[in-house]
PDB file of C-alpha atoms and ligand atoms in Angstrom:
ATOM      1  CA  MET A   1       0.000   0.000   0.000  1.00  0.00           C
ATOM      2  CA  SER A   2       2.686   2.489   0.970  1.00  0.00           C
ATOM      3  CA  ASN A   3       4.408   2.003  -2.394  1.00  0.00           C
ATOM      4  CA  LYS A   4       1.288   3.025  -4.262  1.00  0.00           C
ATOM      5  CA  ARG A   5       1.599   6.253  -6.226  1.00  0.00           C
ATOM      6  CA  ILE A   6      -1.583   8.112  -5.390  1.00  0.00           C
ATOM      7  CA  ALA A   7      -2.741  11.302  -7.112  1.00  0.00           C
ATOM      8  CA  LEU A   8      -5.363  13.688  -5.807  1.00  0.00           C
ATOM      9  CA  TYR A   9      -7.670  15.396  -8.315  1.00  0.00           C
ATOM     10  CA  PRO A  10      -9.442  18.248  -6.517  1.00  0.00           C
ATOM     11  CA  GLY A  11     -12.191  20.402  -7.947  1.00  0.00           C
ATOM     12  CA  THR A  12     -15.680  21.745  -7.548  1.00  0.00           C
ATOM     13  CA  PHE A  13     -17.274  19.286  -9.998  1.00  0.00           C
ATOM     14  CA  ASP A  14     -20.561  21.224 -10.154  1.00  0.00           C
ATOM     15  CA  PRO A  15     -21.308  18.999 -12.041  1.00  0.00           C
ATOM     16  CA  VAL A  16     -18.694  16.545 -13.330  1.00  0.00           C
ATOM     17  CA  THR A  17     -18.264  16.782 -17.124  1.00  0.00           C
ATOM     18  CA  LEU A  18     -16.662  14.558 -19.753  1.00  0.00           C
ATOM     19  CA  GLY A  19     -13.676  16.951 -19.585  1.00  0.00           C
ATOM     20  CA  HIS A  20     -13.127  15.932 -15.954  1.00  0.00           C
ATOM     21  CA  ILE A  21     -13.585  12.242 -16.852  1.00  0.00           C
ATOM     22  CA  ASP A  22     -11.007  12.602 -19.635  1.00  0.00           C
ATOM     23  CA  ILE A  23      -8.501  13.984 -17.104  1.00  0.00           C
ATOM     24  CA  ILE A  24      -9.314  11.217 -14.583  1.00  0.00           C
ATOM     25  CA  LYS A  25      -8.676   8.523 -17.215  1.00  0.00           C
ATOM     26  CA  ARG A  26      -5.355  10.074 -18.213  1.00  0.00           C
ATOM     27  CA  ALA A  27      -4.301  10.323 -14.553  1.00  0.00           C
ATOM     28  CA  CYS A  28      -5.203   6.662 -14.043  1.00  0.00           C
ATOM     29  CA  LEU A  29      -2.643   5.703 -16.703  1.00  0.00           C
ATOM     30  CA  LEU A  30       0.093   7.515 -14.793  1.00  0.00           C
ATOM     31  CA  PHE A  31      -0.715   6.695 -11.170  1.00  0.00           C
ATOM     32  CA  ASP A  32      -1.663   3.536  -9.248  1.00  0.00           C
ATOM     33  CA  ALA A  33      -4.689   5.242  -7.760  1.00  0.00           C
ATOM     34  CA  VAL A  34      -6.537   8.504  -8.302  1.00  0.00           C
ATOM     35  CA  ARG A  35      -8.598  10.129  -5.566  1.00  0.00           C
ATOM     36  CA  VAL A  36     -11.121  12.562  -6.990  1.00  0.00           C
ATOM     37  CA  THR A  37     -12.005  14.985  -4.256  1.00  0.00           C
ATOM     38  CA  VAL A  38     -14.839  17.485  -4.123  1.00  0.00           C
ATOM     39  CA  ALA A  39     -13.682  20.709  -2.509  1.00  0.00           C
ATOM     40  CA  ILE A  40     -16.172  22.058   0.014  1.00  0.00           C
ATOM     41  CA  ASN A  41     -16.009  25.793  -0.558  1.00  0.00           C
ATOM     42  CA  PRO A  42     -18.503  27.793   1.540  1.00  0.00           C
ATOM     43  CA  SER A  43     -17.947  30.938  -0.567  1.00  0.00           C
ATOM     44  CA  LYS A  44     -19.343  29.256  -3.706  1.00  0.00           C
ATOM     45  CA  ASP A  45     -23.042  28.778  -4.310  1.00  0.00           C
ATOM     46  CA  PRO A  46     -23.165  25.475  -6.164  1.00  0.00           C
ATOM     47  CA  MET A  47     -26.056  24.075  -8.204  1.00  0.00           C
ATOM     48  CA  PHE A  48     -25.509  20.579  -6.774  1.00  0.00           C
ATOM     49  CA  SER A  49     -24.973  19.830  -3.075  1.00  0.00           C
ATOM     50  CA  ILE A  50     -21.829  18.029  -1.931  1.00  0.00           C
ATOM     51  CA  GLU A  51     -23.833  14.778  -1.598  1.00  0.00           C
ATOM     52  CA  GLU A  52     -25.225  15.147  -5.133  1.00  0.00           C
ATOM     53  CA  ARG A  53     -21.793  15.919  -6.597  1.00  0.00           C
ATOM     54  CA  LEU A  54     -20.311  12.888  -4.836  1.00  0.00           C
ATOM     55  CA  ARG A  55     -23.090  10.637  -6.116  1.00  0.00           C
ATOM     56  CA  LEU A  56     -22.739  11.917  -9.692  1.00  0.00           C
ATOM     57  CA  LEU A  57     -18.966  11.485  -9.586  1.00  0.00           C
ATOM     58  CA  ARG A  58     -19.153   7.976  -8.103  1.00  0.00           C
ATOM     59  CA  GLU A  59     -21.687   6.895 -10.723  1.00  0.00           C
ATOM     60  CA  SER A  60     -19.596   8.431 -13.504  1.00  0.00           C
ATOM     61  CA  VAL A  61     -16.329   6.696 -12.558  1.00  0.00           C
ATOM     62  CA  LYS A  62     -17.696   3.339 -11.439  1.00  0.00           C
ATOM     63  CA  GLU A  63     -16.300   1.559 -14.530  1.00  0.00           C
ATOM     64  CA  ILE A  64     -12.799   2.930 -13.997  1.00  0.00           C
ATOM     65  CA  SER A  65     -10.697   0.910 -11.594  1.00  0.00           C
ATOM     66  CA  ASN A  66      -8.411   2.555  -9.046  1.00  0.00           C
ATOM     67  CA  VAL A  67     -10.528   5.674  -8.674  1.00  0.00           C
ATOM     68  CA  GLU A  68     -11.954   6.781  -5.346  1.00  0.00           C
ATOM     69  CA  VAL A  69     -14.206   9.749  -4.681  1.00  0.00           C
ATOM     70  CA  ASP A  70     -14.341  11.824  -1.520  1.00  0.00           C
ATOM     71  CA  SER A  71     -14.763  15.400  -0.310  1.00  0.00           C
ATOM     72  CA  PHE A  72     -12.704  17.726   1.849  1.00  0.00           C
ATOM     73  CA  SER A  73     -12.622  21.207   3.253  1.00  0.00           C
ATOM     74  CA  GLY A  74      -9.405  23.035   3.941  1.00  0.00           C
ATOM     75  CA  LEU A  75      -6.110  23.065   2.161  1.00  0.00           C
ATOM     76  CA  VAL A  76      -5.627  20.729  -0.802  1.00  0.00           C
ATOM     77  CA  VAL A  77      -2.048  19.973   0.278  1.00  0.00           C
ATOM     78  CA  ASP A  78      -3.257  18.900   3.736  1.00  0.00           C
ATOM     79  CA  HIS A  79      -5.761  16.513   2.173  1.00  0.00           C
ATOM     80  CA  ALA A  80      -3.048  15.237  -0.161  1.00  0.00           C
ATOM     81  CA  ARG A  81      -0.749  14.541   2.802  1.00  0.00           C
ATOM     82  CA  ASN A  82      -3.512  12.928   4.851  1.00  0.00           C
ATOM     83  CA  THR A  83      -4.383  10.575   2.030  1.00  0.00           C
ATOM     84  CA  GLY A  84      -0.809   9.718   1.064  1.00  0.00           C
ATOM     85  CA  ALA A  85      -0.980  11.432  -2.334  1.00  0.00           C
ATOM     86  CA  VAL A  86       2.276  12.410  -4.034  1.00  0.00           C
ATOM     87  CA  ALA A  87       0.687  14.532  -6.744  1.00  0.00           C
ATOM     88  CA  ILE A  88      -2.150  16.979  -7.356  1.00  0.00           C
ATOM     89  CA  ILE A  89      -3.781  16.664 -10.767  1.00  0.00           C
ATOM     90  CA  ARG A  90      -5.180  19.716 -12.530  1.00  0.00           C
ATOM     91  CA  GLY A  91      -6.563  20.088 -16.025  1.00  0.00           C
ATOM     92  CA  LEU A  92      -5.331  22.750 -18.435  1.00  0.00           C
ATOM     93  CA  ARG A  93      -7.671  23.654 -21.245  1.00  0.00           C
ATOM     94  CA  ALA A  94      -6.412  26.928 -22.602  1.00  0.00           C
ATOM     95  CA  VAL A  95      -3.992  29.740 -21.884  1.00  0.00           C
ATOM     96  CA  SER A  96      -6.787  31.349 -19.863  1.00  0.00           C
ATOM     97  CA  ASP A  97      -6.466  28.590 -17.236  1.00  0.00           C
ATOM     98  CA  PHE A  98      -2.748  29.100 -16.939  1.00  0.00           C
ATOM     99  CA  GLU A  99      -2.330  32.128 -14.711  1.00  0.00           C
ATOM    100  CA  TYR A 100      -4.632  30.930 -11.936  1.00  0.00           C
ATOM    101  CA  GLU A 101      -3.339  27.358 -12.091  1.00  0.00           C
ATOM    102  CA  PHE A 102       0.292  28.517 -12.108  1.00  0.00           C
ATOM    103  CA  GLN A 103      -0.305  30.628  -9.000  1.00  0.00           C
ATOM    104  CA  MET A 104      -2.067  27.767  -7.195  1.00  0.00           C
ATOM    105  CA  ALA A 105       0.611  25.253  -8.136  1.00  0.00           C
ATOM    106  CA  LEU A 106       3.439  27.477  -6.909  1.00  0.00           C
ATOM    107  CA  MET A 107       1.605  28.296  -3.678  1.00  0.00           C
ATOM    108  CA  ASN A 108       0.911  24.609  -3.065  1.00  0.00           C
ATOM    109  CA  ARG A 109       4.580  23.827  -3.712  1.00  0.00           C
ATOM    110  CA  LYS A 110       5.551  26.485  -1.195  1.00  0.00           C
ATOM    111  CA  LEU A 111       3.236  24.843   1.344  1.00  0.00           C
ATOM    112  CA  ALA A 112       4.275  21.274   0.530  1.00  0.00           C
ATOM    113  CA  GLU A 113       7.537  20.863  -1.370  1.00  0.00           C
ATOM    114  CA  ASP A 114       7.075  17.081  -1.635  1.00  0.00           C
ATOM    115  CA  ILE A 115       3.734  17.208  -3.461  1.00  0.00           C
ATOM    116  CA  THR A 116       3.912  17.948  -7.176  1.00  0.00           C
ATOM    117  CA  THR A 117       1.153  19.460  -9.274  1.00  0.00           C
ATOM    118  CA  VAL A 118       0.753  17.626 -12.572  1.00  0.00           C
ATOM    119  CA  PHE A 119      -1.122  19.339 -15.403  1.00  0.00           C
ATOM    120  CA  LEU A 120      -2.923  17.232 -17.955  1.00  0.00           C
ATOM    121  CA  MET A 121      -4.539  18.390 -21.168  1.00  0.00           C
ATOM    122  CA  PRO A 122      -7.870  16.901 -22.199  1.00  0.00           C
ATOM    123  CA  HIS A 123      -8.780  15.799 -25.699  1.00  0.00           C
ATOM    124  CA  GLU A 124      -9.280  18.981 -27.751  1.00  0.00           C
ATOM    125  CA  LYS A 125     -13.009  18.299 -28.031  1.00  0.00           C
ATOM    126  CA  TYR A 126     -13.275  19.156 -24.319  1.00  0.00           C
ATOM    127  CA  THR A 127     -11.125  22.275 -24.305  1.00  0.00           C
ATOM    128  CA  TYR A 128     -14.088  24.663 -24.393  1.00  0.00           C
ATOM    129  CA  LEU A 129     -16.047  22.737 -21.790  1.00  0.00           C
ATOM    130  CA  ASN A 130     -16.577  23.745 -18.189  1.00  0.00           C
ATOM    131  CA  SER A 131     -19.198  23.108 -15.520  1.00  0.00           C
ATOM    132  CA  SER A 132     -20.557  26.628 -15.639  1.00  0.00           C
ATOM    133  CA  ILE A 133     -21.363  26.416 -19.382  1.00  0.00           C
ATOM    134  CA  ILE A 134     -23.144  23.132 -18.684  1.00  0.00           C
ATOM    135  CA  ARG A 135     -25.213  24.726 -15.911  1.00  0.00           C
ATOM    136  CA  SER A 136     -26.198  27.563 -18.255  1.00  0.00           C
ATOM    137  CA  LEU A 137     -27.100  25.211 -21.114  1.00  0.00           C
ATOM    138  CA  ALA A 138     -29.183  23.050 -18.797  1.00  0.00           C
ATOM    139  CA  GLN A 139     -31.127  26.051 -17.520  1.00  0.00           C
ATOM    140  CA  PHE A 140     -32.360  26.580 -21.068  1.00  0.00           C
ATOM    141  CA  ASN A 141     -33.037  22.868 -21.555  1.00  0.00           C
ATOM    142  CA  ALA A 142     -30.291  22.478 -24.176  1.00  0.00           C
ATOM    143  CA  ASP A 143     -29.073  18.955 -24.912  1.00  0.00           C
ATOM    144  CA  VAL A 144     -25.910  18.330 -22.881  1.00  0.00           C
ATOM    145  CA  ALA A 145     -25.560  14.613 -23.679  1.00  0.00           C
ATOM    146  CA  ASP A 146     -22.300  15.120 -25.618  1.00  0.00           C
ATOM    147  CA  PHE A 147     -20.640  16.875 -22.693  1.00  0.00           C
ATOM    148  CA  VAL A 148     -21.588  15.072 -19.481  1.00  0.00           C
ATOM    149  CA  PRO A 149     -22.017  11.468 -18.280  1.00  0.00           C
ATOM    150  CA  PRO A 150     -25.621  10.183 -18.713  1.00  0.00           C
ATOM    151  CA  VAL A 151     -26.275  10.297 -14.963  1.00  0.00           C
ATOM    152  CA  VAL A 152     -25.412  14.016 -14.943  1.00  0.00           C
ATOM    153  CA  ALA A 153     -27.658  14.734 -17.941  1.00  0.00           C
ATOM    154  CA  GLU A 154     -30.507  13.102 -15.982  1.00  0.00           C
ATOM    155  CA  ALA A 155     -29.738  15.069 -12.822  1.00  0.00           C
ATOM    156  CA  LEU A 156     -29.692  18.327 -14.793  1.00  0.00           C
ATOM    157  CA  LYS A 157     -33.101  17.522 -16.276  1.00  0.00           C
ATOM    158  CA  ASP A 158     -34.448  16.892 -12.771  1.00  0.00           C
ATOM    159  CA  LYS A 159     -32.968  20.189 -11.545  1.00  0.00           C
ATOM    160  CA  SER A 160     -34.666  22.161 -14.307  1.00  0.00           C
ATOM    161  CA  LYS A 161     -38.022  20.779 -13.082  1.00  0.00           C
ATOM    162  CA  GLU A 162     -37.414  21.879  -9.470  1.00  0.00           C
TER     163      GLU A 162
HETATM  164  P1  ADP B   1     -12.228  24.347  -9.814  1.00  0.00           P
HETATM  165  O1  ADP B   1     -13.330  25.164  -9.243  1.00  0.00           O
HETATM  166  O2  ADP B   1     -11.231  23.875  -8.818  1.00  0.00           O
HETATM  167  O3  ADP B   1     -11.589  24.910 -11.065  1.00  0.00           O
HETATM  168  P2  ADP B   1     -13.500  22.380 -11.491  1.00  0.00           P
HETATM  169  O4  ADP B   1     -14.353  21.238 -11.040  1.00  0.00           O
HETATM  170  O5  ADP B   1     -14.138  23.371 -12.378  1.00  0.00           O
HETATM  171  O6  ADP B   1     -12.953  23.005 -10.177  1.00  0.00           O
HETATM  172  O7  ADP B   1     -12.205  21.828 -12.202  1.00  0.00           O
HETATM  173  C1  ADP B   1     -11.335  20.965 -11.572  1.00  0.00           C
HETATM  174  C2  ADP B   1     -10.123  20.804 -12.448  1.00  0.00           C
HETATM  175  O8  ADP B   1     -10.505  20.213 -13.680  1.00  0.00           O
HETATM  176  C3  ADP B   1      -9.412  22.113 -12.813  1.00  0.00           C
HETATM  177  O9  ADP B   1      -8.022  21.865 -12.888  1.00  0.00           O
HETATM  178  C4  ADP B   1      -9.943  22.444 -14.178  1.00  0.00           C
HETATM  179  O10 ADP B   1      -9.016  23.200 -14.933  1.00  0.00           O
HETATM  180  C5  ADP B   1     -10.103  21.048 -14.748  1.00  0.00           C
HETATM  181  N1  ADP B   1     -11.114  20.998 -15.800  1.00  0.00           N
HETATM  182  C6  ADP B   1     -12.373  21.450 -15.758  1.00  0.00           C
HETATM  183  N2  ADP B   1     -13.008  21.247 -16.931  1.00  0.00           N
HETATM  184  C7  ADP B   1     -12.101  20.646 -17.737  1.00  0.00           C
HETATM  185  C8  ADP B   1     -12.102  20.222 -19.100  1.00  0.00           C
HETATM  186  N3  ADP B   1     -13.166  20.366 -19.885  1.00  0.00           N
HETATM  187  N4  ADP B   1     -10.998  19.662 -19.579  1.00  0.00           N
HETATM  188  C9  ADP B   1      -9.906  19.544 -18.792  1.00  0.00           C
HETATM  189  N5  ADP B   1      -9.808  19.935 -17.540  1.00  0.00           N
HETATM  190  C10 ADP B   1     -10.888  20.498 -17.003  1.00  0.00           C
END
């Protein structure tokens, strides 16, 4: 167990998209185990509760071995340490992601020299995809089937009826 190379993939996942799944699959090829972790951020006002986001993530990754899903509040590097992770996975879609991600990665390295942020690029068909676009599309009942796992498409339909 202690020799396992574990990577932590933190995010808001509100909701999980096929872009996130693409990153998870790539990370699984590089690491023995990937822990996808939903960040509990009280300053954000999410569409899906923590419990809903966990359920949607778990359903979406159930076919992929070596993936676990959990949630945390606090510093990502603390959660990485507590779970034995050696790396933090982040996705890079476009130059626009770079500045924020660069700042976070350097700050996390300052806090925990031994944990390395690894950036992965998704397939180009997912480079324009993010959770907030999905939430907007769903509000107007647009078809999101090409962008999210089926369980998420269902959950979005249910939300629009609420
Ligand atoms: P956060 O609020 O931390 O950015 P997200 O759930 O939106 O949380 O994203 C988590 C990580 O996944 C981030 O590194 C983000 O850049 C990446 N990501 C989000 N959407 C995509 C996508 N379509 N392709 C690749 N990476 C993505």
